[in-house]
Amino acid sequence: MTDQHLHPDTVAVHSGRADLADLGVHALPIDLSTTNPLPDIERGGDSYEAMATGGRPPADGSMVYARLWNPTVARFEDALAEMEHAEAAVAFSSGMAVMTAVILAHTSAMGKPHVVAVRPLYGGTDHLLGSGLLGTDTTYCHPSEVRSMMREDTGLVVVETPANPTLELVAIADIVAAAGEVPVVVDNTFATPLLQNPLDHGAAMSLHSATKYLGGHGDVIAGAVACSEQTAEALRRVRAVTGGLLHPLGAYLLHRGLTTLPVRMRQQQLNAQQIVQWLIDRPEIDEVSFPGLDGDPQGILERQMRGTGAMIAMRMSGGYAAASAVVSSVKLFTHAVSLGGVDSLIQHPAALTHRPVPADARPDADVLRLSIGLENVGDLIADLEQALPVSASAAASRSRPGAG
Ligand SMILES: *Cc1c(COP(=O)(O)O)cnc(C)c1O
């Protein structure tokens, strides 16, 4: 089942299931034990020691305690690792919990507090790095500036591509070259392992808010990172010590979600591409941001992705008033944060997902972000069509002098 030559669609369905036949089961088992029997004190203690320092449970030992190891979570991790062409993956209670562990393992744990972060980033990541809460000193920059921002005490480079919410693409291999020996973590949430594998381009880690496309149904909050076994050990140590665990029920749902990721992503992407084509001709929209829409001048889409994904950003001609009117007028789209689920969402990044970002780096007030789901694309376009004219007229009346 771990044959690297299998098609990604097949890997998505079969990965992390190698032990099921021996267990005599077909569906993924869920192990909810918080504690585990110890064979004897010696082997119990050795097992504890192995896992508290980031290792796996010894074959003749015990899993000891669920903060150290859970087989349902481990099975999901193995599946994700295979999809990401990685040796290992480590799952956490949320995307921010995994980002926290990645930062801690590479900065304070290594005595290297400096982080180079390429903007734009998800608002929560930007906030976490800028807050100094984890003792980091962060330099934000553009992709072309990474090399000149590197210092002796730089422990980590953080980049997101496609970026949230602008859908800008960053060439991963260029960032890796600029970072030199310093590990690069790529937030791969928007692309998913189906469309992009950052490790194949030299990144040390591919990070996911699994809450989004991996889960895909808006009912699990989780995070995961794919990496080398050595990095996984450092991250499992942080997880064992700080306790940002993924619950096994969440891991079960994510693992099940992986099996339909290829078909969901392909259909959502197709819907998004048709919506983009419709949006670019609308007078209510000033600008549409979508991977490849500008013709991929740097060839990044061609080189590092296998598709566009299903996220869209659009700039309203009528400014903030128009954006506000659209989110209030949609009927099929839900006005809500998050993304990557089977149903379509729309939200205002500057007010919500990117609210904690400093004003000079925050998305513009006229920008809306759309996450396209699995509904019929004609119905989605009809919903946007009925919402847009309302917004155009609302904006016109609001911007008319003296109209208040
Ligand atoms: C949502 C999101 C996160 C944070 O993940 P949570 O699961 O909400 O903690 C990080 N990066 C990106 C790109 C996201 O969209």
Short mmCIF file of C-alpha atoms and ligand atoms in Angstrom, two decimals:
data_model
loop_
_atom_site.label_atom_id
_atom_site.label_comp_id
_atom_site.label_asym_id
_atom_site.label_seq_id
_atom_site.Cartn_x
_atom_site.Cartn_y
_atom_site.Cartn_z
CA MET A 1 0.00 0.00 0.00
CA THR A 2 3.00 2.31 0.38
CA ASP A 3 4.07 1.98 -3.25
CA GLN A 4 5.21 5.47 -4.35
CA HIS A 5 4.28 4.60 -7.95
CA LEU A 6 0.58 4.40 -7.25
CA HIS A 7 -1.55 7.26 -8.58
CA PRO A 8 -2.38 9.92 -5.93
CA ASP A 9 -6.09 9.03 -6.25
CA THR A 10 -5.25 5.48 -5.18
CA VAL A 11 -2.91 6.61 -2.41
CA ALA A 12 -5.69 8.84 -1.05
CA VAL A 13 -8.01 5.83 -0.72
CA HIS A 14 -5.51 3.24 0.54
CA SER A 15 -2.86 5.09 2.54
CA GLY A 16 -2.54 4.52 6.28
CA ARG A 17 -4.47 1.26 6.05
CA ALA A 18 -1.63 -1.23 5.76
CA ASP A 19 -2.35 -2.83 9.14
CA LEU A 20 -6.12 -3.18 8.77
CA ALA A 21 -6.14 -6.66 7.20
CA ASP A 22 -4.01 -8.02 10.05
CA LEU A 23 -6.43 -6.45 12.51
CA GLY A 24 -9.26 -8.22 10.68
CA VAL A 25 -11.17 -5.02 9.97
CA HIS A 26 -12.05 -3.05 6.84
CA ALA A 27 -13.04 0.42 8.07
CA LEU A 28 -10.64 2.55 10.12
CA PRO A 29 -10.77 1.57 13.81
CA ILE A 30 -10.99 4.30 16.43
CA ASP A 31 -8.98 3.87 19.63
CA LEU A 32 -10.23 6.16 22.37
CA SER A 33 -8.02 4.87 25.20
CA THR A 34 -6.40 7.62 27.23
CA THR A 35 -4.15 5.17 29.05
CA ASN A 36 -2.64 1.83 28.12
CA PRO A 37 -1.57 -1.27 30.06
CA LEU A 38 2.14 -1.42 30.91
CA PRO A 39 3.92 -4.79 30.44
CA ASP A 40 6.21 -4.08 33.42
CA ILE A 41 7.81 -1.04 35.03
CA GLU A 42 11.03 -1.28 33.03
CA ARG A 43 9.42 -1.52 29.61
CA GLY A 44 6.74 0.98 30.59
CA GLY A 45 9.42 3.47 31.60
CA ASP A 46 11.45 2.85 28.46
CA SER A 47 8.34 3.39 26.32
CA TYR A 48 7.56 6.62 28.14
CA GLU A 49 11.10 7.85 27.62
CA ALA A 50 11.09 6.95 23.91
CA MET A 51 7.86 8.81 23.17
CA ALA A 52 8.40 11.82 25.44
CA THR A 53 11.53 12.54 23.41
CA GLY A 54 9.62 12.25 20.12
CA GLY A 55 10.10 8.58 19.22
CA ARG A 56 7.57 5.90 18.34
CA PRO A 57 6.33 3.30 20.86
CA PRO A 58 8.82 0.38 21.09
CA ALA A 59 7.50 -2.90 19.63
CA ASP A 60 7.70 -4.72 22.98
CA GLY A 61 6.53 -1.73 25.01
CA SER A 62 3.35 0.24 25.56
CA MET A 63 1.73 3.39 24.18
CA VAL A 64 1.56 4.42 27.87
CA TYR A 65 -0.66 7.50 27.63
CA ALA A 66 -2.61 9.15 24.81
CA ARG A 67 -0.68 12.42 25.05
CA LEU A 68 2.32 10.40 23.89
CA TRP A 69 0.74 8.20 21.22
CA ASN A 70 -2.60 7.29 19.69
CA PRO A 71 -2.82 4.67 16.92
CA THR A 72 -5.83 6.28 15.19
CA VAL A 73 -3.96 9.59 14.96
CA ALA A 74 -0.76 7.81 13.89
CA ARG A 75 -2.61 6.04 11.09
CA PHE A 76 -3.89 9.37 9.72
CA GLU A 77 -0.37 10.77 10.00
CA ASP A 78 1.04 7.87 7.97
CA ALA A 79 -1.61 8.47 5.30
CA LEU A 80 -0.86 12.18 5.03
CA ALA A 81 2.90 11.53 4.95
CA GLU A 82 2.44 9.22 2.00
CA MET A 83 0.33 11.78 0.13
CA GLU A 84 2.97 14.46 0.80
CA HIS A 85 5.92 12.25 -0.30
CA ALA A 86 7.29 12.62 3.23
CA GLU A 87 8.82 10.19 5.74
CA ALA A 88 6.42 11.24 8.46
CA ALA A 89 3.63 13.58 9.50
CA VAL A 90 2.56 14.88 12.90
CA ALA A 91 -1.00 15.97 13.70
CA PHE A 92 -2.15 18.57 16.22
CA SER A 93 -5.36 20.02 17.60
CA SER A 94 -5.50 22.88 15.06
CA GLY A 95 -3.56 24.57 12.29
CA MET A 96 -2.34 27.15 14.80
CA ALA A 97 -1.22 24.41 17.21
CA VAL A 98 0.93 22.80 14.53
CA MET A 99 2.34 26.20 13.49
CA THR A 100 3.16 26.86 17.17
CA ALA A 101 4.97 23.52 17.46
CA VAL A 102 6.91 24.13 14.22
CA ILE A 103 8.01 27.55 15.49
CA LEU A 104 8.96 26.28 18.97
CA ALA A 105 10.90 23.29 17.62
CA HIS A 106 12.96 25.48 15.29
CA THR A 107 13.42 28.64 17.35
CA SER A 108 13.47 28.46 21.17
CA ALA A 109 14.35 24.76 21.19
CA MET A 110 17.37 25.52 18.96
CA GLY A 111 18.41 28.85 20.51
CA LYS A 112 17.55 30.59 17.22
CA PRO A 113 14.77 33.08 17.89
CA HIS A 114 14.72 34.79 14.47
CA VAL A 115 12.04 33.90 11.90
CA VAL A 116 11.84 35.15 8.32
CA ALA A 117 8.22 35.24 7.19
CA VAL A 118 7.07 35.91 3.64
CA ARG A 119 3.89 37.97 3.50
CA PRO A 120 1.03 37.56 2.86
CA LEU A 121 0.28 34.87 5.41
CA TYR A 122 -2.92 33.66 7.05
CA GLY A 123 -3.87 36.31 9.65
CA GLY A 124 -3.46 33.93 12.60
CA THR A 125 0.08 32.98 11.52
CA ASP A 126 1.01 36.61 10.96
CA HIS A 127 -0.38 37.42 14.40
CA LEU A 128 1.37 34.52 16.15
CA LEU A 129 4.75 35.48 14.67
CA GLY A 130 4.31 39.19 15.25
CA SER A 131 2.98 38.90 18.79
CA GLY A 132 6.29 37.68 20.20
CA LEU A 133 4.24 35.28 22.38
CA LEU A 134 6.61 32.43 21.52
CA GLY A 135 9.72 34.55 22.08
CA THR A 136 10.39 34.93 18.37
CA ASP A 137 11.76 37.94 16.55
CA THR A 138 10.13 38.03 13.12
CA THR A 139 11.19 39.81 9.96
CA TYR A 140 8.43 40.00 7.34
CA CYS A 141 9.47 40.34 3.73
CA HIS A 142 8.73 39.72 0.05
CA PRO A 143 9.99 36.50 -1.56
CA SER A 144 12.86 38.34 -3.29
CA GLU A 145 14.15 39.69 0.04
CA VAL A 146 14.48 36.37 1.92
CA ARG A 147 18.19 35.95 1.25
CA SER A 148 19.08 39.39 2.57
CA MET A 149 16.96 38.92 5.71
CA MET A 150 18.71 35.72 6.86
CA ARG A 151 20.75 36.04 10.07
CA GLU A 152 23.01 33.82 12.18
CA ASP A 153 20.13 33.26 14.57
CA THR A 154 17.46 32.55 11.94
CA GLY A 155 15.83 29.23 12.80
CA LEU A 156 12.91 29.09 10.40
CA VAL A 157 11.51 30.53 7.16
CA VAL A 158 7.72 30.61 6.83
CA VAL A 159 5.92 30.91 3.50
CA GLU A 160 2.39 30.27 2.27
CA THR A 161 1.53 29.46 -1.35
CA PRO A 162 -1.06 29.99 -2.70
CA ALA A 163 -1.27 32.74 -0.09
CA ASN A 164 -4.30 33.53 2.01
CA PRO A 165 -6.22 35.61 0.93
CA THR A 166 -4.56 37.07 -2.20
CA LEU A 167 -3.88 33.73 -3.96
CA GLU A 168 -0.35 34.97 -4.77
CA LEU A 169 2.04 32.19 -5.72
CA VAL A 170 5.57 31.91 -4.35
CA ALA A 171 8.28 29.75 -5.96
CA ILE A 172 9.12 27.29 -3.17
CA ALA A 173 12.49 26.26 -4.68
CA ASP A 174 13.61 29.92 -4.79
CA ILE A 175 12.77 30.41 -1.10
CA VAL A 176 14.57 27.17 -0.20
CA ALA A 177 17.66 28.35 -2.12
CA ALA A 178 17.55 31.74 -0.40
CA ALA A 179 17.14 30.13 3.04
CA GLY A 180 20.30 28.02 2.64
CA GLU A 181 20.60 25.61 5.58
CA VAL A 182 17.60 27.04 7.42
CA PRO A 183 14.44 24.89 7.18
CA VAL A 184 11.49 26.26 5.21
CA VAL A 185 7.92 25.50 6.23
CA VAL A 186 5.29 25.90 3.50
CA ASP A 187 1.66 26.38 4.52
CA ASN A 188 0.08 24.05 1.94
CA THR A 189 -3.50 24.46 3.19
CA PHE A 190 -4.89 26.03 -0.02
CA ALA A 191 -3.22 23.60 -2.44
CA THR A 192 -3.52 20.33 -0.45
CA PRO A 193 -1.13 17.42 -1.16
CA LEU A 194 -3.16 16.70 -4.27
CA LEU A 195 -2.07 19.88 -6.06
CA GLN A 196 1.31 20.63 -4.49
CA ASN A 197 4.02 18.73 -2.60
CA PRO A 198 6.41 21.30 -1.06
CA LEU A 199 8.96 18.66 0.02
CA ASP A 200 9.53 17.80 -3.65
CA HIS A 201 10.76 21.40 -4.08
CA GLY A 202 13.14 21.28 -1.13
CA ALA A 203 10.92 22.54 1.69
CA ALA A 204 11.53 20.88 5.05
CA MET A 205 7.87 20.91 6.05
CA SER A 206 4.44 21.03 4.43
CA LEU A 207 1.88 22.35 6.92
CA HIS A 208 -1.90 22.07 6.78
CA SER A 209 -4.81 23.54 8.56
CA ALA A 210 -6.53 20.15 8.22
CA THR A 211 -9.71 21.98 9.27
CA LYS A 212 -10.02 23.04 5.63
CA TYR A 213 -9.67 20.73 2.59
CA LEU A 214 -8.33 17.60 4.34
CA GLY A 215 -11.39 17.33 6.57
CA GLY A 216 -13.48 18.91 3.85
CA HIS A 217 -16.81 18.90 5.66
CA GLY A 218 -16.47 21.72 8.17
CA ASP A 219 -16.70 19.45 11.21
CA VAL A 220 -13.12 18.93 12.42
CA ILE A 221 -10.56 21.46 13.63
CA ALA A 222 -7.04 20.09 13.23
CA GLY A 223 -3.57 20.70 11.90
CA ALA A 224 -0.79 18.53 10.54
CA VAL A 225 2.71 18.85 9.13
CA ALA A 226 4.56 16.47 6.80
CA CYS A 227 8.34 16.31 7.19
CA SER A 228 11.37 14.05 7.74
CA GLU A 229 11.29 11.48 10.56
CA GLN A 230 13.96 13.56 12.36
CA THR A 231 11.81 16.70 12.26
CA ALA A 232 8.76 14.63 13.24
CA GLU A 233 10.61 13.57 16.40
CA ALA A 234 11.22 17.19 17.37
CA LEU A 235 7.55 18.02 16.72
CA ARG A 236 6.18 14.98 18.58
CA ARG A 237 8.34 16.01 21.54
CA VAL A 238 6.74 19.47 21.53
CA ARG A 239 3.32 17.83 21.22
CA ALA A 240 3.96 15.41 24.10
CA VAL A 241 5.24 18.22 26.31
CA THR A 242 2.73 20.96 25.44
CA GLY A 243 -0.31 18.77 24.76
CA GLY A 244 -1.80 20.23 21.57
CA LEU A 245 -3.27 16.83 20.65
CA LEU A 246 -5.59 15.86 17.85
CA HIS A 247 -8.48 13.81 19.23
CA PRO A 248 -8.79 10.34 17.62
CA LEU A 249 -12.37 11.06 16.47
CA GLY A 250 -11.01 14.04 14.54
CA ALA A 251 -8.19 11.92 13.14
CA TYR A 252 -10.74 9.33 11.98
CA LEU A 253 -12.78 11.96 10.15
CA LEU A 254 -9.67 13.46 8.54
CA HIS A 255 -8.43 10.05 7.41
CA ARG A 256 -11.84 9.33 5.90
CA GLY A 257 -11.77 12.82 4.36
CA LEU A 258 -8.51 12.06 2.56
CA THR A 259 -10.20 9.34 0.52
CA THR A 260 -12.49 11.84 -1.23
CA LEU A 261 -9.99 14.71 -1.38
CA PRO A 262 -9.06 14.09 -5.05
CA VAL A 263 -12.66 14.06 -6.33
CA ARG A 264 -13.71 16.95 -4.09
CA MET A 265 -10.75 19.08 -5.09
CA ARG A 266 -11.14 18.39 -8.81
CA GLN A 267 -14.84 19.29 -8.83
CA GLN A 268 -14.45 22.31 -6.54
CA GLN A 269 -11.60 23.55 -8.73
CA LEU A 270 -13.67 23.10 -11.88
CA ASN A 271 -16.53 25.07 -10.29
CA ALA A 272 -14.10 27.79 -9.20
CA GLN A 273 -12.59 28.08 -12.68
CA GLN A 274 -16.05 28.58 -14.21
CA ILE A 275 -16.98 31.14 -11.58
CA VAL A 276 -13.73 33.03 -12.23
CA GLN A 277 -14.54 33.17 -15.96
CA TRP A 278 -17.96 34.59 -15.12
CA LEU A 279 -16.62 37.08 -12.56
CA ILE A 280 -13.95 38.64 -14.79
CA ASP A 281 -16.61 40.07 -17.11
CA ARG A 282 -18.74 41.59 -14.36
CA PRO A 283 -18.66 45.38 -13.99
CA GLU A 284 -19.20 45.06 -10.22
CA ILE A 285 -15.79 43.36 -9.93
CA ASP A 286 -12.58 45.36 -10.38
CA GLU A 287 -10.14 42.50 -10.15
CA VAL A 288 -10.24 38.72 -9.70
CA SER A 289 -7.31 36.91 -8.06
CA PHE A 290 -6.91 33.25 -8.98
CA PRO A 291 -3.81 31.17 -9.70
CA GLY A 292 -2.88 31.34 -13.39
CA LEU A 293 -5.33 34.11 -14.25
CA ASP A 294 -2.47 36.46 -15.10
CA GLY A 295 -0.98 33.80 -17.37
CA ASP A 296 1.55 32.45 -14.85
CA PRO A 297 4.36 34.87 -15.91
CA GLN A 298 6.97 33.28 -13.61
CA GLY A 299 5.85 29.74 -14.45
CA ILE A 300 5.23 28.91 -10.79
CA LEU A 301 1.86 27.26 -11.37
CA GLU A 302 3.39 25.17 -14.14
CA ARG A 303 6.45 24.18 -12.11
CA GLN A 304 5.08 23.44 -8.68
CA MET A 305 1.31 22.90 -8.84
CA ARG A 306 -1.01 20.38 -10.48
CA GLY A 307 -4.05 22.66 -10.47
CA THR A 308 -5.41 26.03 -9.43
CA GLY A 309 -7.34 25.07 -6.33
CA ALA A 310 -10.80 26.42 -5.57
CA MET A 311 -10.17 29.67 -3.68
CA ILE A 312 -10.96 33.04 -5.29
CA ALA A 313 -10.38 36.61 -4.18
CA MET A 314 -12.28 39.48 -5.79
CA ARG A 315 -12.02 43.25 -5.52
CA MET A 316 -15.37 45.06 -5.56
CA SER A 317 -15.72 48.12 -7.81
CA GLY A 318 -18.06 49.57 -5.20
CA GLY A 319 -15.48 49.26 -2.41
CA TYR A 320 -16.25 48.19 1.15
CA ALA A 321 -19.94 49.10 0.85
CA ALA A 322 -20.33 46.74 -2.09
CA ALA A 323 -18.41 43.98 -0.29
CA SER A 324 -20.62 44.41 2.75
CA ALA A 325 -23.77 44.28 0.62
CA VAL A 326 -22.69 41.11 -1.22
CA VAL A 327 -22.04 39.09 1.93
CA SER A 328 -25.47 40.13 3.24
CA SER A 329 -27.21 39.26 -0.03
CA VAL A 330 -25.89 35.77 -0.82
CA LYS A 331 -28.33 32.93 -0.19
CA LEU A 332 -26.50 29.75 -1.23
CA PHE A 333 -23.02 30.89 -0.20
CA THR A 334 -22.67 31.09 3.58
CA HIS A 335 -21.18 34.28 4.95
CA ALA A 336 -18.58 32.62 7.19
CA VAL A 337 -14.83 32.25 7.72
CA SER A 338 -12.94 28.99 7.05
CA LEU A 339 -12.70 27.30 3.68
CA GLY A 340 -12.18 24.07 1.78
CA GLY A 341 -15.45 22.37 2.68
CA VAL A 342 -18.10 20.84 0.43
CA ASP A 343 -20.25 23.98 0.65
CA SER A 344 -19.36 27.47 -0.61
CA LEU A 345 -18.34 30.24 1.77
CA ILE A 346 -17.70 33.96 1.35
CA GLN A 347 -15.99 36.33 3.79
CA HIS A 348 -14.25 39.69 4.18
CA PRO A 349 -10.56 39.03 5.03
CA ALA A 350 -9.72 42.54 6.32
CA ALA A 351 -12.47 42.36 8.97
CA LEU A 352 -12.23 38.66 9.85
CA THR A 353 -9.47 36.18 8.93
CA HIS A 354 -6.79 38.89 8.57
CA ARG A 355 -8.03 41.25 11.25
CA PRO A 356 -4.93 40.83 13.51
CA VAL A 357 -2.54 41.74 10.67
CA PRO A 358 -1.04 45.26 11.04
CA ALA A 359 -2.92 47.81 8.90
CA ASP A 360 -0.08 48.31 6.39
CA ALA A 361 -0.06 44.60 5.53
CA ARG A 362 -3.79 43.87 5.88
CA PRO A 363 -5.87 42.98 2.80
CA ASP A 364 -7.77 45.91 1.27
CA ALA A 365 -11.29 46.68 2.49
CA ASP A 366 -12.80 46.10 -0.98
CA VAL A 367 -11.61 42.45 -1.16
CA LEU A 368 -13.81 39.39 -0.59
CA ARG A 369 -12.60 35.79 -0.45
CA LEU A 370 -14.65 32.90 -1.82
CA SER A 371 -14.23 29.21 -1.06
CA ILE A 372 -16.01 27.27 -3.79
CA GLY A 373 -17.77 24.06 -2.85
CA LEU A 374 -19.51 21.16 -4.56
CA GLU A 375 -22.87 22.79 -5.34
CA ASN A 376 -23.97 23.00 -8.96
CA VAL A 377 -21.91 25.77 -10.54
CA GLY A 378 -24.94 27.29 -12.26
CA ASP A 379 -26.67 27.66 -8.91
CA LEU A 380 -23.56 29.28 -7.42
CA ILE A 381 -23.29 31.77 -10.29
CA ALA A 382 -27.00 32.56 -10.02
CA ASP A 383 -26.52 33.26 -6.32
CA LEU A 384 -23.61 35.63 -6.99
CA GLU A 385 -25.58 37.26 -9.81
CA GLN A 386 -28.52 38.06 -7.56
CA ALA A 387 -26.13 39.34 -4.86
CA LEU A 388 -23.94 41.51 -7.10
CA PRO A 389 -26.44 43.96 -8.64
CA VAL A 390 -27.79 44.68 -5.18
CA SER A 391 -24.30 45.56 -4.08
CA ALA A 392 -23.58 47.74 -7.12
CA SER A 393 -26.67 49.83 -6.56
CA ALA A 394 -26.13 49.90 -2.81
CA ALA A 395 -22.59 51.14 -3.36
CA ALA A 396 -23.75 53.75 -5.88
CA SER A 397 -26.39 55.12 -3.54
CA ARG A 398 -24.00 55.15 -0.60
CA SER A 399 -21.20 56.89 -2.48
CA ARG A 400 -23.49 59.56 -3.99
CA PRO A 401 -22.65 62.93 -2.42
CA GLY A 402 -25.12 63.81 0.29
CA ALA A 403 -26.63 60.34 0.40
CA GLY A 404 -25.10 59.70 3.86
C1 LIG B 1 -7.22 28.33 8.77
C2 LIG B 1 -5.79 28.45 8.40
C3 LIG B 1 -4.79 28.27 9.37
C4 LIG B 1 -5.10 28.04 10.83
O1 LIG B 1 -5.68 26.80 11.02
P1 LIG B 1 -6.71 26.45 12.23
O2 LIG B 1 -7.05 25.04 11.95
O3 LIG B 1 -7.85 27.41 12.10
O4 LIG B 1 -5.97 26.67 13.50
C5 LIG B 1 -3.47 28.34 8.94
N1 LIG B 1 -3.16 28.58 7.64
C6 LIG B 1 -4.10 28.76 6.70
C7 LIG B 1 -3.70 29.03 5.29
C8 LIG B 1 -5.44 28.72 7.05
O5 LIG B 1 -6.39 28.91 6.11
#
